[in-house]
Amino acid sequence: MGVPAASAMAVSTAAQEVGLKRGEFAIAVHLGLIRLMVPRDGGRPMVGRDEIERLRSQDGFPEALRERVRTVGTAEGARQLGISPDRFTRFARAGCLTPITFYLNRYRAIVWLYLADELTGFADREPQLLTGRSPGWLRDRLEGGADCRAGNWRSRRVERLLSLTEDPWARVAVLADTLDPVQLAEVVDDPYERAYLARLRPEPAFGPTGPVWARETMAHLMRADEPDELLWRRVNLIMELDNAREVRSAPRPGSDRRSLPSPASERVPAPDPRADADADARSKFRSRSRSLSRSGPGSDLVSGAPSSVPPSPCPGPGPVHAPTGAAEPAVGLLARIGLRRRTSREANSRQSPPGRAPFGG
């Protein structure tokens, strides 16, 4: 949208206007409590003056707004729930609690933070988990080495970023951020498209901040690192990429980025005798995946976990369900997902397991 200078202000100024710290303001934007204005010609997001007035007119401002974005660490969160810090950490690792943000301490270790408001809701919904012995499903999950904190934080962030844009290529860029360069190249094989996605990569409201190693940690945490989550991300990336390509092509060197290609000028592919069968299989696959998206891949998760959390490694209590879509007959789509290549790599990894990432432990 166009942003007249007289009707908007920088996010740093807006944070001061509503009495929030930078971190609190970023969380408010992430939760959808504060709307940003993005200039048409690019540049940093801004906040409209009418948005500031809307916030000021709310009941209980500014204390109510501060309370909605107040975060707590493990020790304070445990005191709020009336449990030990060790039990709090077990709940978080098992996927019962979802972090809203994190910071790196002086040892460069990740310290997760949680919304105090969400912890209150968890205590109201799951009072039986706060007392007595932990249920069997939780003990089994933790004994299996599960740690859902990074995956749940990632899913929550991806879901929110997708809700902030309707531009098809911007949506692809959000999902592309969840794959490492090798995985991304397997799905998006066009280097010009990958370069375009890199330019559209979403940035925090205040822009890149902190030292380089802190930004590298952020980039690392955004990437899926479990087989089922990787499959889920690749499936969604493929569907969003197909949709973006139908709307417009990624810009090429020498092309006018402001003009969109005419559908009539696009090259018409030669007829393929397998097209009907593949289209039918892909249609069934998309219908099934979209129904899962509406219900949320984490429909079996513990109450309170975000609906976009992939089916693994953090399923909810009860039986563990096999990932959907793995046995679909759409050969072309499965090849693009890279399922066969990934299966081969997994077989090799069982012989020589790779080292664990230094985050989320």
Tab-separated table of C-alpha atoms in Angstrom:
chain	number	residue	atom	x	y	z
A	1	MET	CA	0.000	0.000	0.000
A	2	GLY	CA	1.055	3.591	-0.430
A	3	VAL	CA	2.289	5.173	2.786
A	4	PRO	CA	2.041	8.989	2.912
A	5	ALA	CA	4.817	10.321	5.144
A	6	ALA	CA	2.414	12.557	7.064
A	7	SER	CA	0.187	9.626	8.102
A	8	ALA	CA	2.840	7.096	9.142
A	9	MET	CA	5.853	6.757	11.403
A	10	ALA	CA	8.820	4.451	11.797
A	11	VAL	CA	8.309	1.360	13.942
A	12	SER	CA	10.862	2.591	16.495
A	13	THR	CA	8.862	5.793	16.933
A	14	ALA	CA	5.621	3.827	17.111
A	15	ALA	CA	7.035	1.631	19.864
A	16	GLN	CA	7.766	4.730	21.930
A	17	GLU	CA	4.311	6.138	21.223
A	18	VAL	CA	2.582	3.054	22.674
A	19	GLY	CA	5.063	2.560	25.513
A	20	LEU	CA	6.523	-0.774	24.389
A	21	LYS	CA	10.104	-1.964	24.239
A	22	ARG	CA	11.450	-3.126	20.896
A	23	GLY	CA	11.024	-6.789	21.756
A	24	GLU	CA	7.500	-6.247	23.080
A	25	PHE	CA	6.550	-4.277	19.974
A	26	ALA	CA	7.879	-7.046	17.702
A	27	ILE	CA	5.786	-9.612	19.598
A	28	ALA	CA	2.703	-7.387	19.282
A	29	VAL	CA	3.231	-7.254	15.517
A	30	HIS	CA	3.783	-11.020	15.417
A	31	LEU	CA	0.520	-11.626	17.309
A	32	GLY	CA	-1.407	-9.282	15.021
A	33	LEU	CA	-2.065	-6.735	17.776
A	34	ILE	CA	-0.371	-3.976	15.756
A	35	ARG	CA	-0.729	-3.631	12.001
A	36	LEU	CA	2.182	-2.482	9.852
A	37	MET	CA	2.056	-0.590	6.557
A	38	VAL	CA	4.433	-1.764	3.826
A	39	PRO	CA	5.425	0.769	1.123
A	40	ARG	CA	4.668	-0.244	-2.453
A	41	ASP	CA	8.193	0.531	-3.604
A	42	GLY	CA	9.801	-1.509	-0.816
A	43	GLY	CA	11.614	-0.241	2.211
A	44	ARG	CA	11.050	-0.566	5.930
A	45	PRO	CA	7.520	-1.146	7.265
A	46	MET	CA	5.813	1.780	8.983
A	47	VAL	CA	2.924	2.265	11.376
A	48	GLY	CA	-0.039	4.470	10.552
A	49	ARG	CA	-0.982	7.224	12.952
A	50	ASP	CA	-4.565	5.967	12.923
A	51	GLU	CA	-3.244	2.612	14.182
A	52	ILE	CA	-1.611	4.365	17.135
A	53	GLU	CA	-4.874	6.135	17.898
A	54	ARG	CA	-6.750	2.823	17.708
A	55	LEU	CA	-4.400	1.291	20.273
A	56	ARG	CA	-4.675	4.303	22.579
A	57	SER	CA	-8.483	4.124	22.495
A	58	GLN	CA	-8.558	0.538	23.798
A	59	ASP	CA	-9.611	-0.108	27.385
A	60	GLY	CA	-6.754	-0.415	29.832
A	61	PHE	CA	-4.127	1.064	27.498
A	62	PRO	CA	-1.176	0.764	27.850
A	63	GLU	CA	-1.119	-1.758	30.727
A	64	ALA	CA	-3.472	-4.190	28.980
A	65	LEU	CA	-1.333	-4.163	25.829
A	66	ARG	CA	1.855	-4.727	27.821
A	67	GLU	CA	0.278	-7.658	29.647
A	68	ARG	CA	-0.709	-9.340	26.373
A	69	VAL	CA	2.907	-9.283	25.164
A	70	ARG	CA	4.576	-10.024	28.512
A	71	THR	CA	6.981	-12.945	28.282
A	72	VAL	CA	8.508	-15.183	30.938
A	73	GLY	CA	11.409	-17.600	30.983
A	74	THR	CA	11.512	-21.076	32.462
A	75	ALA	CA	11.969	-20.037	36.093
A	76	GLU	CA	9.264	-17.361	36.108
A	77	GLY	CA	6.921	-19.510	34.023
A	78	ALA	CA	7.319	-22.392	36.474
A	79	ARG	CA	6.429	-20.082	39.378
A	80	GLN	CA	3.361	-18.882	37.488
A	81	LEU	CA	2.162	-22.474	36.984
A	82	GLY	CA	3.173	-23.567	40.471
A	83	ILE	CA	5.503	-26.312	39.263
A	84	SER	CA	9.247	-26.906	39.274
A	85	PRO	CA	11.463	-25.514	36.483
A	86	ASP	CA	12.368	-29.085	35.512
A	87	ARG	CA	8.695	-30.004	35.030
A	88	PHE	CA	8.142	-26.793	33.051
A	89	THR	CA	11.020	-27.708	30.720
A	90	ARG	CA	9.597	-31.200	30.265
A	91	PHE	CA	6.246	-29.726	29.210
A	92	ALA	CA	7.970	-27.420	26.712
A	93	ARG	CA	10.138	-30.179	25.254
A	94	ALA	CA	7.082	-32.423	24.896
A	95	GLY	CA	5.226	-29.753	22.916
A	96	CYS	CA	2.675	-28.704	25.543
A	97	LEU	CA	4.040	-25.130	25.611
A	98	THR	CA	5.055	-23.116	22.567
A	99	PRO	CA	7.753	-20.420	22.787
A	100	ILE	CA	6.942	-17.005	21.380
A	101	THR	CA	10.556	-15.827	21.047
A	102	PHE	CA	14.080	-16.434	22.311
A	103	TYR	CA	17.368	-14.746	23.058
A	104	LEU	CA	20.984	-15.895	23.243
A	105	ASN	CA	22.744	-15.642	26.581
A	106	ARG	CA	26.423	-14.801	27.012
A	107	TYR	CA	27.313	-18.430	26.301
A	108	ARG	CA	25.360	-18.200	22.997
A	109	ALA	CA	22.851	-20.739	24.276
A	110	ILE	CA	19.184	-20.364	23.298
A	111	VAL	CA	16.866	-19.159	26.069
A	112	TRP	CA	13.214	-19.638	25.151
A	113	LEU	CA	10.530	-17.181	26.267
A	114	TYR	CA	6.802	-17.854	26.597
A	115	LEU	CA	3.733	-15.640	26.671
A	116	ALA	CA	2.528	-15.307	30.264
A	117	ASP	CA	-1.036	-15.057	28.966
A	118	GLU	CA	-0.727	-18.425	27.193
A	119	LEU	CA	0.633	-20.116	30.310
A	120	THR	CA	-2.473	-19.007	32.185
A	121	GLY	CA	-4.617	-20.550	29.459
A	122	PHE	CA	-2.621	-23.784	29.603
A	123	ALA	CA	-3.143	-24.048	33.372
A	124	ASP	CA	-6.892	-23.588	32.883
A	125	ARG	CA	-7.115	-26.220	30.119
A	126	GLU	CA	-4.751	-28.858	31.505
A	127	PRO	CA	-4.894	-28.693	35.324
A	128	GLN	CA	-4.338	-32.458	35.606
A	129	LEU	CA	-0.863	-32.122	34.051
A	130	LEU	CA	0.315	-29.735	36.752
A	131	THR	CA	-0.051	-32.183	39.618
A	132	GLY	CA	0.772	-35.817	40.170
A	133	ARG	CA	2.798	-38.056	37.915
A	134	SER	CA	3.290	-37.193	34.242
A	135	PRO	CA	1.137	-39.277	31.876
A	136	GLY	CA	2.702	-42.144	29.967
A	137	TRP	CA	2.568	-40.466	26.552
A	138	LEU	CA	4.605	-37.529	27.873
A	139	ARG	CA	7.213	-39.773	29.500
A	140	ASP	CA	7.523	-41.908	26.354
A	141	ARG	CA	7.993	-38.844	24.177
A	142	LEU	CA	10.721	-37.396	26.343
A	143	GLU	CA	12.483	-40.750	26.698
A	144	GLY	CA	12.529	-40.852	22.887
A	145	GLY	CA	14.512	-37.597	22.860
A	146	ALA	CA	11.738	-35.266	21.652
A	147	ASP	CA	12.301	-31.535	21.872
A	148	CYS	CA	9.450	-29.630	20.250
A	149	ARG	CA	10.449	-26.121	21.255
A	150	ALA	CA	12.189	-25.105	18.024
A	151	GLY	CA	9.652	-26.856	15.787
A	152	ASN	CA	6.651	-25.305	17.542
A	153	TRP	CA	8.250	-21.842	17.521
A	154	ARG	CA	9.037	-22.251	13.820
A	155	SER	CA	5.496	-23.352	12.947
A	156	ARG	CA	3.979	-20.468	14.831
A	157	ARG	CA	6.260	-17.977	13.065
A	158	VAL	CA	5.614	-19.455	9.602
A	159	GLU	CA	1.856	-19.434	10.145
A	160	ARG	CA	1.920	-15.788	11.200
A	161	LEU	CA	4.136	-14.661	8.299
A	162	LEU	CA	1.845	-16.414	5.821
A	163	SER	CA	-1.157	-14.640	7.296
A	164	LEU	CA	0.479	-11.248	6.701
A	165	THR	CA	0.678	-11.487	2.909
A	166	GLU	CA	-1.426	-12.598	-0.038
A	167	ASP	CA	1.338	-12.154	-2.594
A	168	PRO	CA	2.021	-15.674	-3.933
A	169	TRP	CA	5.789	-15.261	-4.285
A	170	ALA	CA	6.087	-13.723	-0.813
A	171	ARG	CA	4.301	-16.783	0.567
A	172	VAL	CA	6.745	-19.035	-1.272
A	173	ALA	CA	9.623	-17.040	0.239
A	174	VAL	CA	8.290	-17.681	3.752
A	175	LEU	CA	8.191	-21.432	3.163
A	176	ALA	CA	11.538	-21.408	1.346
A	177	ASP	CA	13.109	-20.077	4.558
A	178	THR	CA	12.270	-23.381	6.270
A	179	LEU	CA	14.582	-25.413	4.001
A	180	ASP	CA	18.365	-25.420	3.798
A	181	PRO	CA	19.949	-24.425	0.452
A	182	VAL	CA	20.333	-28.029	-0.726
A	183	GLN	CA	16.719	-28.934	0.057
A	184	LEU	CA	15.488	-25.697	-1.507
A	185	ALA	CA	17.423	-26.317	-4.727
A	186	GLU	CA	15.767	-29.746	-5.019
A	187	VAL	CA	12.295	-28.172	-4.936
A	188	VAL	CA	12.996	-24.821	-6.672
A	189	ASP	CA	15.417	-25.839	-9.407
A	190	ASP	CA	15.362	-22.448	-11.200
A	191	PRO	CA	18.238	-20.248	-9.898
A	192	TYR	CA	16.430	-17.056	-10.923
A	193	GLU	CA	13.429	-18.071	-8.845
A	194	ARG	CA	15.674	-18.809	-5.864
A	195	ALA	CA	17.323	-15.403	-6.227
A	196	TYR	CA	13.894	-13.768	-6.327
A	197	LEU	CA	12.845	-15.637	-3.176
A	198	ALA	CA	16.009	-14.456	-1.425
A	199	ARG	CA	15.021	-10.840	-2.137
A	200	LEU	CA	11.525	-11.448	-0.795
A	201	ARG	CA	12.723	-13.119	2.400
A	202	PRO	CA	10.755	-11.592	5.301
A	203	GLU	CA	12.691	-9.421	7.733
A	204	PRO	CA	11.819	-8.512	11.322
A	205	ALA	CA	9.884	-5.283	11.852
A	206	PHE	CA	13.017	-3.479	13.060
A	207	GLY	CA	15.162	-4.961	10.290
A	208	PRO	CA	18.263	-7.137	10.814
A	209	THR	CA	19.554	-6.527	14.328
A	210	GLY	CA	22.187	-8.045	16.572
A	211	PRO	CA	25.544	-9.606	15.741
A	212	VAL	CA	26.028	-11.863	12.739
A	213	TRP	CA	26.150	-15.048	14.818
A	214	ALA	CA	22.777	-14.151	16.387
A	215	ARG	CA	21.219	-13.731	12.937
A	216	GLU	CA	22.757	-17.034	11.871
A	217	THR	CA	21.116	-18.706	14.858
A	218	MET	CA	17.771	-17.236	13.805
A	219	ALA	CA	18.243	-18.568	10.271
A	220	HIS	CA	19.191	-21.996	11.632
A	221	LEU	CA	16.102	-22.199	13.829
A	222	MET	CA	13.851	-21.334	10.880
A	223	ARG	CA	14.910	-24.509	9.057
A	224	ALA	CA	13.035	-27.771	9.490
A	225	ASP	CA	15.250	-30.527	10.821
A	226	GLU	CA	13.004	-33.593	11.228
A	227	PRO	CA	12.006	-35.968	8.385
A	228	ASP	CA	8.240	-35.539	8.742
A	229	GLU	CA	8.459	-31.775	9.079
A	230	LEU	CA	10.755	-31.597	6.041
A	231	LEU	CA	8.220	-33.571	4.013
A	232	TRP	CA	5.384	-31.335	5.207
A	233	ARG	CA	7.286	-28.150	4.372
A	234	ARG	CA	8.263	-29.415	0.930
A	235	VAL	CA	4.680	-30.387	0.079
A	236	ASN	CA	3.385	-26.933	1.067
A	237	LEU	CA	6.250	-25.198	-0.743
A	238	ILE	CA	5.479	-27.097	-3.948
A	239	MET	CA	1.795	-26.147	-3.825
A	240	GLU	CA	2.549	-22.467	-3.141
A	241	LEU	CA	5.236	-22.451	-5.863
A	242	ASP	CA	2.846	-23.905	-8.439
A	243	ASN	CA	0.292	-21.248	-7.554
A	244	ALA	CA	2.875	-18.436	-7.761
A	245	ARG	CA	4.052	-19.594	-11.185
A	246	GLU	CA	0.470	-19.548	-12.428
A	247	VAL	CA	-0.030	-15.965	-11.233
A	248	ARG	CA	3.230	-14.563	-12.642
A	249	SER	CA	6.772	-15.565	-13.454
A	250	ALA	CA	9.757	-14.613	-11.369
A	251	PRO	CA	11.692	-11.669	-12.877
A	252	ARG	CA	14.591	-12.469	-15.193
A	253	PRO	CA	17.697	-10.448	-16.012
A	254	GLY	CA	16.782	-7.661	-18.432
A	255	SER	CA	13.043	-7.933	-17.789
A	256	ASP	CA	10.906	-5.129	-16.411
A	257	ARG	CA	10.050	-6.218	-12.890
A	258	ARG	CA	7.111	-3.826	-12.769
A	259	SER	CA	5.311	-5.553	-15.638
A	260	LEU	CA	3.637	-8.892	-15.280
A	261	PRO	CA	3.744	-11.442	-18.111
A	262	SER	CA	0.604	-11.886	-20.116
A	263	PRO	CA	-0.870	-15.372	-19.877
A	264	ALA	CA	-1.314	-15.379	-23.643
A	265	SER	CA	2.420	-14.827	-24.176
A	266	GLU	CA	3.483	-17.745	-22.034
A	267	ARG	CA	4.885	-20.801	-23.766
A	268	VAL	CA	2.358	-23.581	-24.177
A	269	PRO	CA	3.939	-26.971	-23.380
A	270	ALA	CA	3.640	-29.875	-25.750
A	271	PRO	CA	0.863	-32.365	-24.936
A	272	ASP	CA	1.931	-35.103	-22.524
A	273	PRO	CA	-0.022	-38.387	-22.555
A	274	ARG	CA	0.609	-38.719	-18.807
A	275	ALA	CA	-0.758	-35.247	-18.044
A	276	ASP	CA	-4.330	-36.316	-17.296
A	277	ALA	CA	-3.292	-39.066	-14.904
A	278	ASP	CA	-0.735	-36.875	-13.161
A	279	ALA	CA	-3.173	-33.958	-12.894
A	280	ASP	CA	-5.810	-36.210	-11.364
A	281	ALA	CA	-3.342	-37.597	-8.824
A	282	ARG	CA	-2.052	-34.127	-7.957
A	283	SER	CA	-5.616	-32.831	-7.563
A	284	LYS	CA	-6.356	-35.584	-5.048
A	285	PHE	CA	-3.100	-34.859	-3.246
A	286	ARG	CA	-3.798	-31.116	-3.047
A	287	SER	CA	-7.348	-31.684	-1.790
A	288	ARG	CA	-6.045	-33.958	0.918
A	289	SER	CA	-3.243	-31.561	1.888
A	290	ARG	CA	-5.534	-28.521	1.969
A	291	SER	CA	-8.016	-30.368	4.153
A	292	LEU	CA	-5.120	-31.108	6.472
A	293	SER	CA	-4.131	-27.427	6.410
A	294	ARG	CA	-7.635	-26.401	7.426
A	295	SER	CA	-7.749	-28.884	10.247
A	296	GLY	CA	-4.060	-28.324	11.022
A	297	PRO	CA	-1.381	-30.982	10.742
A	298	GLY	CA	-1.157	-30.829	14.486
A	299	SER	CA	-4.793	-31.762	15.075
A	300	ASP	CA	-3.579	-34.559	17.324
A	301	LEU	CA	-1.367	-32.222	19.331
A	302	VAL	CA	-1.755	-31.290	22.946
A	303	SER	CA	-4.332	-28.563	23.430
A	304	GLY	CA	-2.731	-25.165	23.057
A	305	ALA	CA	-0.069	-26.104	20.509
A	306	PRO	CA	-0.281	-24.161	17.210
A	307	SER	CA	-2.328	-25.805	14.471
A	308	SER	CA	0.503	-25.477	11.931
A	309	VAL	CA	2.885	-27.732	13.827
A	310	PRO	CA	3.797	-30.631	11.531
A	311	PRO	CA	2.830	-34.175	12.517
A	312	SER	CA	6.332	-34.991	13.760
A	313	PRO	CA	8.404	-34.970	15.932
A	314	CYS	CA	5.786	-33.710	18.369
A	315	PRO	CA	2.484	-35.588	18.028
A	316	GLY	CA	-0.108	-35.282	20.729
A	317	PRO	CA	-1.011	-37.799	23.410
A	318	GLY	CA	-2.178	-41.177	22.284
A	319	PRO	CA	-1.116	-43.232	19.261
A	320	VAL	CA	1.367	-41.771	16.821
A	321	HIS	CA	-0.094	-41.435	13.330
A	322	ALA	CA	1.964	-42.033	10.209
A	323	PRO	CA	2.596	-38.897	8.129
A	324	THR	CA	-0.075	-38.385	5.502
A	325	GLY	CA	0.737	-38.050	1.835
A	326	ALA	CA	3.818	-40.313	1.910
A	327	ALA	CA	2.115	-43.087	-0.053
A	328	GLU	CA	0.284	-40.953	-2.597
A	329	PRO	CA	0.468	-42.170	-6.214
A	330	ALA	CA	1.506	-38.806	-7.712
A	331	VAL	CA	4.905	-39.898	-8.993
A	332	GLY	CA	5.856	-36.497	-10.389
A	333	LEU	CA	4.994	-34.728	-7.173
A	334	LEU	CA	6.848	-37.259	-5.022
A	335	ALA	CA	9.916	-36.839	-7.174
A	336	ARG	CA	9.759	-33.079	-6.602
A	337	ILE	CA	9.340	-33.557	-2.884
A	338	GLY	CA	12.515	-35.611	-2.997
A	339	LEU	CA	11.015	-38.438	-0.970
A	340	ARG	CA	12.994	-41.128	-2.754
A	341	ARG	CA	16.276	-39.267	-2.400
A	342	ARG	CA	15.493	-38.544	1.240
A	343	THR	CA	14.686	-42.193	1.879
A	344	SER	CA	18.073	-43.161	0.458
A	345	ARG	CA	19.804	-40.615	2.651
A	346	GLU	CA	17.953	-41.871	5.713
A	347	ALA	CA	19.103	-45.418	4.980
A	348	ASN	CA	22.688	-44.194	4.829
A	349	SER	CA	22.269	-42.127	7.981
A	350	ARG	CA	21.219	-45.196	9.916
A	351	GLN	CA	24.646	-46.612	9.191
A	352	SER	CA	26.512	-43.408	10.118
A	353	PRO	CA	24.233	-40.986	12.035
A	354	PRO	CA	24.993	-37.288	11.540
A	355	GLY	CA	25.889	-34.965	14.385
A	356	ARG	CA	23.132	-33.090	16.172
A	357	ALA	CA	22.605	-29.391	15.603
A	358	PRO	CA	23.836	-27.213	18.471
A	359	PHE	CA	20.432	-25.583	18.988
A	360	GLY	CA	17.232	-26.504	20.751
A	361	GLY	CA	18.869	-28.820	23.249
